[in-house]
Amino acid sequence: ELQRVMDLQEDLESANTLCSSGRKKLTLSREKFSGAGLGILGKHRKKQLLSYLLQNFHTIKTLQKTDIHLRELLENGDFCGAIQLCRECQQAASTYHYFACISELSRNLGDTQDIIEEKLDVALSKICSKFDLESYTTIQNAYSLLGKNRAAMDQLHMHYTSAIHNTAFSVVSGYVEEKGKSVTKEEVQKYSYQDLCKKVPVSRFIDCLIHLSKEMWYIMHSYYNIMKWHKEEEKSVPKLDSFPSIADIENDYNKKYVLKKLETGFTRDVQMKVKLLLLGTDFSTFSKFEELLFILDLTNRLMLIGEDFCGSKSKTLQETIRTQSINYFKSHHRSRLEDLRMYLENEAWEVCPLEPGFNIFNLQEYRFLRTAVQDANKSKSETDGIFEKYSISETPFDCIIEDNCSDDDVVADKPSNDEPEVDEEGKTIYNDNDEDDIPDELKQDFIDENTGETPSSEQKMGNSSKVKFSQNSSVVANTTLTTIRFFGRYMHIMHALSPIAFDVLISMTQLFDYYLFTVFSFFSNETIGNSHQLSGKLAATLKRIKDNMIQSSYATESISISADDIKVPFPHMSLDGTLFDAGTQRGLACRIIATESVIFLADKLELLRLHLETMIPSSKRPFLSQFYSQTIGIVREIRSSIYQAISAKAINYDGIRLAMNNVKWDIKEIMSQHSSYVDLLIQEFWRFDMYFKNLARRVTLPIEVYNLLWDRCIKSANKTFVDGFSSVKKCSNEGRALMQLDFQQYLLQLEKMTTVRPIPEKDYVENYIKAYYLTEFEIEKWIRSHKEYTSKHLTNLVLHGVGSHLNKKQKQKILNLIEDMDKGKKS
């Protein structure tokens, strides 16, 4: 206790000392400082307080003016700057929250942030129709500052869905008509999009579809660029560390979420808009086939875009276009068959001149093949897709429009009807329809038998020496070119609509089958009922066509289509049949043109074979192979049939036989002058040769036609020789020598006239003449080895030829042999 008292005493002494010191200093200050000095110190302190207050006022004033600056930044699209400025203002406002005016400013800044997000949303919506790299980068950076990347992507999808609907509605409403009048905007709003599609008139449908497709392209192209931007952005971000921070994990998750969301796309929405427009119009009302092809091309391009966009096969769109097209095509095929029938029945079979170097791929109907090949080659050489190929100002539909706007020019100009047609040498080409234009020598049916004169060989050779032949057939009539165009249109449908490609291929083969059957029935009617005169394959093909396609003669004169097949009336030539008589210049030309036009069609189908194979499923290719082997492969055989009919009518063989019967063969002396019928036959050949060469000057014919026609005519003439010789009842050895002289004179003149070597079946006549000199044993052996002669030929040879030195028993033995051989041939 004493110690505590002692401590207290020390503290009191210290306090007393301190107070004494203070009093001394206060006394000193009172003596040295005046009141003015203290006033200055007080004012200085007040100044410092006011300066601090002024600085706060300036900050408050700046915060109040921030709203104007923010609006300027937003108008300039500097969303990141606006967000950063807004955040700085909010931070400053929280610092000066004790001012009453700051609380109101804080509320305004909150509204300003909402405005920034609204402006961002508006800018994001504009990206849907027109992508801008700089703008989108700014928008995404702004959303990153806000921490709303996922929300922005959800909002973007909503904008695209809305843009597709609004754009489609706006486009279609611009083409809507009701009772032939445009519909006002107020009335349009009353209808749904599906109803609007039904009100688009057929005349404006294609324009509407083009416009809609282009607008959808712009939207999809913008979306593609957005996907591309995010993929490149992901590549630029380094991978996460082994121990990432929470912020890095969240950022990585946001990017993956955005990419996943983008992959969903909206192709189905676009397809639905196009589908409703397609279903709203009845395709059967289209007047032009090209309109359907255009729609198919455009729709295929849309499906290609969808596949390149997100791998979508566009099954909805495929089914829609298939349903709309298949009914139209059935009706179209029926009409084309009816057209083909009408064209063929009324065809004049005049040569349709083609431009030099004619190529079917230059026809408008086949230009899609060139485009397809070019696209395929580009797809192999280029790794970029369709979105990289076209800029935002271009569309994949522009090339379709350009292709359909161009025309082709493949038919050479024909001379005026008022002026004669001339060939390259300037010589007049006579009109087949005008008999007055035919030279007089061609009108002579017989020559003067007393003088035995024939038209000058030099003159004949001079008229035909300039004729040139080719290796391939390029002879077409108007109907031929029309049929080729039909083929191109059918292939265009196969290319554009693969689900029905095989059905279209069958229809395409029916066009060729009917063309082939019609030409054969018109110009080979002498053999159409005698199938034994045809090759087995050709006869089977014609029978198949007749059984499967041709109606019976009692059927109605209209095309009938059942669920499985199609029947066309039997073709009947509408023009006068005498115009096509093979014995006239016009008739000869028409038959050759018709025959070669079929072969020309077959050659072009052979050229298209690889394209057709790529257009149909591999499981259906055996049908195509069968068609080419059983139909196209045997087409050239119709030449033999039709040209045989020509040779039978072009030469007056009956007149030759009659003239041979009038010759006296039982002469007693060897003649040095050949018989007059030889000159008559040569005159017929000269007339036939000039008819043919006159046609050959107008159109280049295959050398095979020339050789085959002469082959058939020479063989028929040889048969006429044998027929005439076998009809002789009385013949001396001198008469047989005259036969040899006549035939040798015929061969001599024939070799001057034609280039066919060797002369076909020359031995057929020579062997028959030589058989007159055979003995009994030799004639029996000869008959057994020469089965090419008819029983009539052999019988007359025995009775009136070698029979002169045979007894009755020997004759009967040989006649029995001939009868047995004839029975063997018939069996």
mmCIF file of C-alpha atoms in Angstrom, residues 205 274-286 292 295-296 317-330 497 500:
data_model
loop_
_atom_site.group_PDB
_atom_site.id
_atom_site.type_symbol
_atom_site.label_atom_id
_atom_site.label_comp_id
_atom_site.label_asym_id
_atom_site.label_seq_id
_atom_site.Cartn_x
_atom_site.Cartn_y
_atom_site.Cartn_z
ATOM 1 C CA PHE A 205 -44.256 -18.505 -108.060
ATOM 2 C CA VAL A 274 -39.532 -23.480 -98.530
ATOM 3 C CA LYS A 275 -41.606 -26.648 -98.161
ATOM 4 C CA LEU A 276 -44.779 -24.703 -97.395
ATOM 5 C CA LEU A 277 -44.207 -22.530 -100.438
ATOM 6 C CA LEU A 278 -43.703 -25.604 -102.638
ATOM 7 C CA LEU A 279 -46.803 -27.326 -101.291
ATOM 8 C CA GLY A 280 -48.856 -24.193 -101.800
ATOM 9 C CA THR A 281 -48.659 -24.504 -105.610
ATOM 10 C CA ASP A 282 -49.905 -27.270 -107.885
ATOM 11 C CA PHE A 283 -46.990 -28.173 -110.160
ATOM 12 C CA SER A 284 -49.320 -29.593 -112.804
ATOM 13 C CA THR A 285 -50.381 -26.026 -113.640
ATOM 14 C CA PHE A 286 -46.926 -25.137 -114.968
ATOM 15 C CA LEU A 292 -40.160 -27.588 -113.234
ATOM 16 C CA ILE A 295 -37.522 -25.430 -109.455
ATOM 17 C CA LEU A 296 -35.732 -28.769 -109.105
ATOM 18 C CA LEU A 317 -37.631 -31.092 -98.713
ATOM 19 C CA GLN A 318 -36.762 -34.152 -100.797
ATOM 20 C CA GLU A 319 -40.068 -35.821 -100.053
ATOM 21 C CA THR A 320 -41.973 -32.632 -100.823
ATOM 22 C CA ILE A 321 -40.351 -32.073 -104.183
ATOM 23 C CA ARG A 322 -40.651 -35.780 -105.046
ATOM 24 C CA THR A 323 -44.377 -35.811 -104.309
ATOM 25 C CA GLN A 324 -44.966 -32.651 -106.306
ATOM 26 C CA SER A 325 -42.841 -33.783 -109.240
ATOM 27 C CA ILE A 326 -43.821 -37.404 -109.788
ATOM 28 C CA ASN A 327 -47.447 -36.652 -110.647
ATOM 29 C CA TYR A 328 -46.353 -33.863 -112.931
ATOM 30 C CA PHE A 329 -43.846 -36.114 -114.678
ATOM 31 C CA LYS A 330 -46.392 -38.851 -115.387
ATOM 32 C CA LEU A 497 -34.634 -35.729 -108.429
ATOM 33 C CA ILE A 500 -37.482 -41.119 -109.202
#
